[in-house]
Coordinates of C-alpha atoms in Angstrom, one line a residue:
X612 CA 0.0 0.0 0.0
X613 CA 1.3 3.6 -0.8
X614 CA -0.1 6.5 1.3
X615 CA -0.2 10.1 -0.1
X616 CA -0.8 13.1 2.3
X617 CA -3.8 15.2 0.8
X618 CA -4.6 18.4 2.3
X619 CA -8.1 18.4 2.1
X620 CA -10.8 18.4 4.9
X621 CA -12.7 21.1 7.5
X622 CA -10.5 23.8 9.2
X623 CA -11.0 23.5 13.3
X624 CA -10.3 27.3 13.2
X625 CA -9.6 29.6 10.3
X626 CA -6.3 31.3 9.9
X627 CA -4.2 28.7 11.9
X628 CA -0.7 27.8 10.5
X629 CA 0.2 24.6 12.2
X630 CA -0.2 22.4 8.7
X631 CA 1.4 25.9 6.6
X632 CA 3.9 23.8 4.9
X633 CA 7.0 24.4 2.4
X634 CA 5.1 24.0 -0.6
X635 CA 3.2 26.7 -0.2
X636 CA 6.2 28.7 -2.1
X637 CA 5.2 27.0 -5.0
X638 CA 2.6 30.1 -5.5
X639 CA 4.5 32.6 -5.0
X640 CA 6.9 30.6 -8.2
X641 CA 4.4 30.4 -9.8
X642 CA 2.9 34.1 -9.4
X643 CA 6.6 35.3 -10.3
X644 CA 7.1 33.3 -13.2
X645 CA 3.9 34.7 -14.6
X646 CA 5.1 38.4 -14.5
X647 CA 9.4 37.4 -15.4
X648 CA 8.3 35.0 -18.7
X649 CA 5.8 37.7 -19.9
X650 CA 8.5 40.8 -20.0
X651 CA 10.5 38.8 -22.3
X652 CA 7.5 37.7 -24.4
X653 CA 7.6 39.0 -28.7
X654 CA 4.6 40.4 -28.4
X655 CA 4.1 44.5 -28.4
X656 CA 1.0 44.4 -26.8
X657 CA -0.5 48.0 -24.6
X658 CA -0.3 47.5 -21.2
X659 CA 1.4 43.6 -20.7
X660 CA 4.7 45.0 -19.2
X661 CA 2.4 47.0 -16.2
X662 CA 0.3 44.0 -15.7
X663 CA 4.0 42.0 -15.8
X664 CA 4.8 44.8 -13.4
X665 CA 1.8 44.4 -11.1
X666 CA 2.1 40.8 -10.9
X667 CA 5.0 40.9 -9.4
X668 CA 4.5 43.4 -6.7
X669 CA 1.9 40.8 -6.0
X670 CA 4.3 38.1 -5.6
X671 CA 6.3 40.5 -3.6
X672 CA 3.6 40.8 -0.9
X673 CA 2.8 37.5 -0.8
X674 CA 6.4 36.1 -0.2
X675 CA 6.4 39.0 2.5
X676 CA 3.2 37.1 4.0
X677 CA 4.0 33.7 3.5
X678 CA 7.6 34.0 5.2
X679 CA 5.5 35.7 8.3
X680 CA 3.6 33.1 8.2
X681 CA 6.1 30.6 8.3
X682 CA 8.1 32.4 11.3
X683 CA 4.7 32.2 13.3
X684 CA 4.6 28.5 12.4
X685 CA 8.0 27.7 13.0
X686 CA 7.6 29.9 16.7
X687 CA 4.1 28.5 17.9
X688 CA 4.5 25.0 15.8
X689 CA 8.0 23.9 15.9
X690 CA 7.2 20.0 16.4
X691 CA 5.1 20.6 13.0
X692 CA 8.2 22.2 11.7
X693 CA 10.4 19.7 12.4
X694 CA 8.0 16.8 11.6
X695 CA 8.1 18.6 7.8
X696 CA 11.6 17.9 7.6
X697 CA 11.5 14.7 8.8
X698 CA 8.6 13.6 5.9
X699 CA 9.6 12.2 2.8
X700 CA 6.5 13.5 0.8
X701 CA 7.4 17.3 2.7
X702 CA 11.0 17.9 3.1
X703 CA 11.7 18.5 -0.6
X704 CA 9.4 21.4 -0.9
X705 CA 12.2 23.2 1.7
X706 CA 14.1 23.7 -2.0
X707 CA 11.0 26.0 -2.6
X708 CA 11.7 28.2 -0.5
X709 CA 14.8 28.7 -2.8
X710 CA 13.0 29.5 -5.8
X711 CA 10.2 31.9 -4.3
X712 CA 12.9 33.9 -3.0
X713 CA 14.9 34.2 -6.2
X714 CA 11.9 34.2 -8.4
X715 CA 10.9 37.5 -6.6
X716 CA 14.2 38.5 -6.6
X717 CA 14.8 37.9 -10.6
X718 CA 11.9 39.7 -11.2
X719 CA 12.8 43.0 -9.4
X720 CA 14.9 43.1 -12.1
X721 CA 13.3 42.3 -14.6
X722 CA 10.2 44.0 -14.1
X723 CA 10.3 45.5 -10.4
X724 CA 12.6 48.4 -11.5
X725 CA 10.3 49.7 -13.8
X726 CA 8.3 50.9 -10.2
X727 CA 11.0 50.5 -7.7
X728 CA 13.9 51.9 -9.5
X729 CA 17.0 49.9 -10.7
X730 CA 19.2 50.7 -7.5
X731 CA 16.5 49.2 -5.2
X732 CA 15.7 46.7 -8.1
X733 CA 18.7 45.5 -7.8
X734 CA 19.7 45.7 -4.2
X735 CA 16.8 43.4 -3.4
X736 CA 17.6 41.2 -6.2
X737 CA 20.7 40.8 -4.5
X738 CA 19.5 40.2 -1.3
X739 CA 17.4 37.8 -2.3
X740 CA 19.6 36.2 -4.4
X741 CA 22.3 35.5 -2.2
X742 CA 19.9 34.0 0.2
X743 CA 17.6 31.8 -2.1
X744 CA 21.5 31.0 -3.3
X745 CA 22.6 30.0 -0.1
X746 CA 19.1 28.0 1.1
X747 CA 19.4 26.3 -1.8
X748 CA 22.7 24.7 -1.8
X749 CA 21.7 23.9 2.1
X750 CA 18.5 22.1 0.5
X751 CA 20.6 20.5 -1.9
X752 CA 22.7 18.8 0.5
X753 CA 20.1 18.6 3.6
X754 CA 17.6 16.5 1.9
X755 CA 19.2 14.2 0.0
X756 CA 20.9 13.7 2.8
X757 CA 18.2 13.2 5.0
X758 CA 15.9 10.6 2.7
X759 CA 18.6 8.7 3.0
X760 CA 19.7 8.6 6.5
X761 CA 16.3 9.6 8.3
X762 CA 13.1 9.3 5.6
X763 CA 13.7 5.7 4.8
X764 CA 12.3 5.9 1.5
X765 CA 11.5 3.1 -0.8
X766 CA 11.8 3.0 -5.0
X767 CA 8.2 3.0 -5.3
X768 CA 7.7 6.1 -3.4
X769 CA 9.6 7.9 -5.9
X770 CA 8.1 11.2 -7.2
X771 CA 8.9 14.6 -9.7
X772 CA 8.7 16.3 -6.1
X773 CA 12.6 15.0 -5.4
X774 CA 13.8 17.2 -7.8
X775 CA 12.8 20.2 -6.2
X776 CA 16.0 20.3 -3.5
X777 CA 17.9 19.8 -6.7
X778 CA 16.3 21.9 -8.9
X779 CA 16.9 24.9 -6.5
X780 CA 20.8 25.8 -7.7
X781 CA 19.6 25.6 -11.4
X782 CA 17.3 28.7 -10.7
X783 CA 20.5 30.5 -9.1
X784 CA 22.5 29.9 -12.4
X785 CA 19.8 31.6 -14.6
X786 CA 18.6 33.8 -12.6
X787 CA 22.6 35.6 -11.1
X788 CA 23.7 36.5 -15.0
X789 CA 20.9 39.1 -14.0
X790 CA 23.3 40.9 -11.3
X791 CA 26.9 40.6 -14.1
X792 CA 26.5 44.0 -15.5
X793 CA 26.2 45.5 -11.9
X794 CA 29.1 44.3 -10.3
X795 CA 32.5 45.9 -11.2
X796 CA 34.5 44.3 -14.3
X797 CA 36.9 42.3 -14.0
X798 CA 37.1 39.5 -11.3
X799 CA 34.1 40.0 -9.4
X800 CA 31.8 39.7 -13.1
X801 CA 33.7 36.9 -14.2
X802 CA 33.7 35.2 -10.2
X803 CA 29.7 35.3 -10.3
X804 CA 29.0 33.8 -13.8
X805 CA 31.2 31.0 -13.3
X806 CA 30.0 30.5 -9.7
X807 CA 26.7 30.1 -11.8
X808 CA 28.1 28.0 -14.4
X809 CA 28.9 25.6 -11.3
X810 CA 25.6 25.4 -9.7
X811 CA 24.3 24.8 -13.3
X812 CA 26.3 21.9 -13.1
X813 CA 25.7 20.4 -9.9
X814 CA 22.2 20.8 -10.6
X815 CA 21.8 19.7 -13.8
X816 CA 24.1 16.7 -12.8
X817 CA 22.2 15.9 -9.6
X818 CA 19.2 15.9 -11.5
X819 CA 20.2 13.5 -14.6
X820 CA 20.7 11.0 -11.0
X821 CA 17.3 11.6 -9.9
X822 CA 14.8 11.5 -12.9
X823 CA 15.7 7.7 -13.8
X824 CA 14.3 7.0 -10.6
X825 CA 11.3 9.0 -11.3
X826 CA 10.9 7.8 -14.6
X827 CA 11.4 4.3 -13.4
X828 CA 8.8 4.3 -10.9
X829 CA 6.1 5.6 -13.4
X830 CA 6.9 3.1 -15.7
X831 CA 6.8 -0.1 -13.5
X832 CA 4.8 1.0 -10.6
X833 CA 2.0 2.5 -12.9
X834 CA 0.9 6.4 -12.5
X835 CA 0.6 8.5 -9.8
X836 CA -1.8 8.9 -7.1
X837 CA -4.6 11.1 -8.2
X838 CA -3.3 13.9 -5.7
X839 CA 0.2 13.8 -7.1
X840 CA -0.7 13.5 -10.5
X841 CA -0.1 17.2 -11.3
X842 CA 3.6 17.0 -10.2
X843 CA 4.9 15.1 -13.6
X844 CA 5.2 18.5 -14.4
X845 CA 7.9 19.2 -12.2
X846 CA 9.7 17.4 -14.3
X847 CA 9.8 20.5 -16.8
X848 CA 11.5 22.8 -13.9
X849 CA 15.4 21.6 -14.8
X850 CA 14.7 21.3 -18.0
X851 CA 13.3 24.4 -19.0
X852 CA 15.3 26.3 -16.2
X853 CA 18.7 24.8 -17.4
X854 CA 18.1 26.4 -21.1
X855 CA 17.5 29.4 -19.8
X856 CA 20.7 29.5 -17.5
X857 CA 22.6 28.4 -20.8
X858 CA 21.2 31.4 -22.5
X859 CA 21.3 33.7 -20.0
X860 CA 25.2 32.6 -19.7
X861 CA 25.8 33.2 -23.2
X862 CA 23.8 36.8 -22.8
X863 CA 26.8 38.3 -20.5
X864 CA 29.6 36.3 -21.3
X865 CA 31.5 38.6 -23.8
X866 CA 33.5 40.6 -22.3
X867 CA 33.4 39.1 -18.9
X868 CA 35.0 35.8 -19.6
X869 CA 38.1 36.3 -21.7
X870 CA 37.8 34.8 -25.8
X871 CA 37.2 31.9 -26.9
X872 CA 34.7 31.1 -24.2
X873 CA 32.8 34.3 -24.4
X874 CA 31.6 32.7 -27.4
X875 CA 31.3 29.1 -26.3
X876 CA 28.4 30.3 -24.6
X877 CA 26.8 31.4 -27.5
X878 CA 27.4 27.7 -29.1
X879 CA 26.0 26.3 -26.1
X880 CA 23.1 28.0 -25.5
X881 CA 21.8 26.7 -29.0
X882 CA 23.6 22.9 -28.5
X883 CA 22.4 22.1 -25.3
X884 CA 18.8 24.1 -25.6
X885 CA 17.4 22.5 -28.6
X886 CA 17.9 19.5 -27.7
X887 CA 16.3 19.8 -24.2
X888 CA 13.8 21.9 -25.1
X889 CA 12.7 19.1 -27.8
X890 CA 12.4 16.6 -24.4
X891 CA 10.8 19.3 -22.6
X892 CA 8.0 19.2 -24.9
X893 CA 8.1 15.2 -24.9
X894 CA 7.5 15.3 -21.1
X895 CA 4.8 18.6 -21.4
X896 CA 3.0 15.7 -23.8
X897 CA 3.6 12.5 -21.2
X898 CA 2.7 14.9 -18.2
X899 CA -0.4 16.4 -20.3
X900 CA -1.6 12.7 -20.9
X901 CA -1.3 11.6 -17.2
X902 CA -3.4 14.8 -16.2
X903 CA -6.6 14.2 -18.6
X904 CA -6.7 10.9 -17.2
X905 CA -6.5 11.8 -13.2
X906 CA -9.1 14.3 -14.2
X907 CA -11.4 11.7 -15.8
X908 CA -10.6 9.6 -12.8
X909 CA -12.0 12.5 -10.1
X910 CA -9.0 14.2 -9.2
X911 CA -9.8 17.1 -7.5
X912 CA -7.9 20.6 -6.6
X913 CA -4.8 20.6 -4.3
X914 CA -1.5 22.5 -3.6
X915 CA -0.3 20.0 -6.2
X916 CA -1.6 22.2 -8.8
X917 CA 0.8 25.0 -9.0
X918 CA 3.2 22.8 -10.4
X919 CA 1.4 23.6 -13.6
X920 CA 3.1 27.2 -12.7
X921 CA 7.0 27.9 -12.6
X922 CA 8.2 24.5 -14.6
X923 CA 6.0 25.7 -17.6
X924 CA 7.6 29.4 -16.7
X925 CA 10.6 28.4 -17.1
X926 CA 10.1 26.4 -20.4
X927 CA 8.2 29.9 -21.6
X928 CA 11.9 31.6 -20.7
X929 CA 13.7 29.0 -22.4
X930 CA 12.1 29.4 -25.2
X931 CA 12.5 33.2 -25.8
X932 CA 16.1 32.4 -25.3
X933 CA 16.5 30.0 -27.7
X934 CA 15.0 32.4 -30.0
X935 CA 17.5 35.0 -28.5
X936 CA 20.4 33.1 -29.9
X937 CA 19.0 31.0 -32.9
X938 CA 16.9 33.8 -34.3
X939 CA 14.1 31.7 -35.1
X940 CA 10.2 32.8 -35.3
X941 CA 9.4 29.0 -34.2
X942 CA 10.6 29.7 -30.9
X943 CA 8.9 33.1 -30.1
X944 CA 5.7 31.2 -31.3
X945 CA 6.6 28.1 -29.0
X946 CA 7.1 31.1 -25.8
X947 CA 4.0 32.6 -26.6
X948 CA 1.9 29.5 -26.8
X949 CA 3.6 28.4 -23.5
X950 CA 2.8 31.5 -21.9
X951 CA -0.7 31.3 -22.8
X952 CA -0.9 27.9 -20.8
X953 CA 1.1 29.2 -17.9
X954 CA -1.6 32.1 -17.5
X955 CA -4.8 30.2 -17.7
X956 CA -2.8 27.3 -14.9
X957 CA -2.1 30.1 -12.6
X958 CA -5.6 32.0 -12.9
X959 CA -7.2 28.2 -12.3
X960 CA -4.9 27.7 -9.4
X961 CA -5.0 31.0 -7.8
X962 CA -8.7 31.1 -8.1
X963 CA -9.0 27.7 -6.3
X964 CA -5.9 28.6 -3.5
X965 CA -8.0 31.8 -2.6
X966 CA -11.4 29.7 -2.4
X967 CA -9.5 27.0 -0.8
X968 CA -8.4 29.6 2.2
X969 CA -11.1 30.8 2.5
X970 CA -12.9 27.5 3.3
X971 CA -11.0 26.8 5.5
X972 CA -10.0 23.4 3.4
X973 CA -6.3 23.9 2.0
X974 CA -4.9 24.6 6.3
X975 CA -6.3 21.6 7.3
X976 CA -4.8 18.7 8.8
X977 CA -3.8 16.5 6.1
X978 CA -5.5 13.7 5.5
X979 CA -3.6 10.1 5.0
X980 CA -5.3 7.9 2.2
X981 CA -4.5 4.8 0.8
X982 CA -3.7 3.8 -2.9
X983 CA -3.6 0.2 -4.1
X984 CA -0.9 -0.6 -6.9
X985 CA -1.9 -1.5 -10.2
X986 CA -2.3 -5.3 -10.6
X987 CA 0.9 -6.8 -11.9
X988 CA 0.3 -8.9 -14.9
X989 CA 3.0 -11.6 -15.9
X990 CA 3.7 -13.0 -19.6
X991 CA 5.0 -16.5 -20.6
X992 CA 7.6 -16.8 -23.4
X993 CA 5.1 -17.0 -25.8
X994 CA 3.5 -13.7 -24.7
X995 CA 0.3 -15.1 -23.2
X996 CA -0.8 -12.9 -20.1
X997 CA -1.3 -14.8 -16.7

């Protein structure tokens, strides 16, 4: 039997924080990615940078929220804290943390300056970028670390959601090139791209050890819970993310690295990116097929659903940067077409978050159900089933 935590159910008392978990940070990702992938969009339509613009404040003052929140849970709930880390099906949502911070922080930058100014843009970028940097890495070693010391865990419990701890660095690495042209030439612009070549690395590395096991699992164990179905689409985070780090790289590297390799990462934004974005859009099919079917079989809303968000975000940013570098009208009509699922995913999920707080449902205790395994069929030689 494989149990799956659902948060679903009454709420003794509205406004409590004791079940707040990590992966709440997943919608304030996803709310970031919305405003970040639409500035870069090759459309000239009136008024999309503002909204761009306003969705991020919004995802400002929700990561402000959400990390009071999570002090008041970790100060009046600590044994609920603690229990998060120690869960298999929780802990890897601490690499969220990660990415809502430098999601926020990215789009300051991006998009925030255009309100804030590009000297507070940017100091706040930084801010939050050496922090989500630093939680990241932590994550990255923390909770590997402890699924396999303390969780216990068992192939079959393998899900998309143990790449987020690893997925956590690749955001650093596309999102730093943002800060190059603001630090002084020389050594400290060529220190911080490299420093984000090498969490590229680790990630993309860490993740290529990971995904067999997911893959693996939804091949032989048959698919996912209904709950978790929606997390397939995690899948799309390093993939999408990791082209847009390998463009972004090849965006500051002349002149800060010293020739031929300013170049190289021109070359290998367009070697490595169409080739990943091409499996990227496998695995949006695989992951599409596996949700029409949950939904056919009853699944219902749950936190799960904003991994519809920030994985197709970044698959919407590595597309306009493979049209950056390749020039090609195929890719600005593959980032627009992305970006139009990205927006109607968030509007569904923030719609049903907001009705889900306000029920009282989404801060309840979660509720432990039971899944049975697909029957196993066996075949003789001659291929009869038995």
């Amino acid at each position: 039997m494989v149990t799956v935590a659902r948060h679903l159910g009454p709420l003794p008392r509205l406004g409590t924080v004791r079940h707040l978990g990590p992966n709440w940070y997943a919608a304030i990702m996803g709310t970031a990615a919305v405003a970040t992938a639409g500035a870069r969009l090759p459309l000239h339509l009136p008024g999309l940078r503002t909204l761009c613009t306003a969705v991020w404040a919004l995802s400002l003052v929700l990561l402000l929220v959400l990390l009071g929140a999570r002090v008041r849970h970790w100060t009046h709930h600590g044994d609920q804290a603690r229990a998060h880390l120690l869960d298999p099906a929780m802990a890897p949502f601490y690499g969220c943390l990660s990415m809502a911070l430098l999601a926020v922080g990215g789009g300051a930058v991006t998009v925030g300056r255009d309100w804030i100014g590009v000297g507070a843009a940017v100091a706040l970028d930084a801010v939050l970028f050496v922090a989500g940097t630093a939680i990241g890495l932590a994550a990255a070693v923390a909770v590997p670390y402890l699924m396999a010391v303390r969780h216990r865990v068992e192939p079959s419990q393998a899900t998309p959601v143990w790449l987020l701890p690893l997925v956590a660095p690749m955001v650093s690495a596309a999102l730093g090139p943002l800060l190059v042209p603001h630090l002084p030439p020389g050594q400290a612009q060529e220190t911080l791209l490299l420093a984000c070549v090498a969490m590229f690395g680790l990630s993309l590395l860490g993740t290529l050890l990971m995904l067999p096991l997911v893959f693996a699992r939804l091949i032989t164990g048959g698919p996912l819970p209904l709950a978790l179905t929606p997390t397939l689409f995690l899948v799309l985070g390093p993939l999408g993310q990791s082209t847009t780090a390998v463009g972004a790289f090849a965006d500051v590297a002349p002149g800060v690295v010293p020739a031929p390799y300013g170049e190289g990462f021109g070359m290998l934004a367009v070697l490595y990116g169409v080739p990943v974005m091409g499996f990227a859009l496998l695995w949006f099919g695989l992951a599409t097929a596996h949700v029409v079917r949950a939904r056919r079989h009853g699944m219902r809303f749950s936190m799960t659903w904003w991994a519809f968000t920030f994985p197709v975000g970044t698959c919407v940013t590595g597309a306009e940067a493979l049209a950056r570098h390749t020039g090609l009208v195929v890719y600005d009509g593959l980032a627009v077409g992305l970006y139009a699922v990205l927006v109607g995913a968030w509007a569904v999920a923030a719609v049903s978050t907001t009705r889900g707080l306000l029920s009282g449902a989404l801060l309840a205790a979660p509720r432990t159900i039971s899944v049975v395994p697909r029957p196993v069929t066996g075949r003789t030689t001659s291929g009869a089933v038995h």
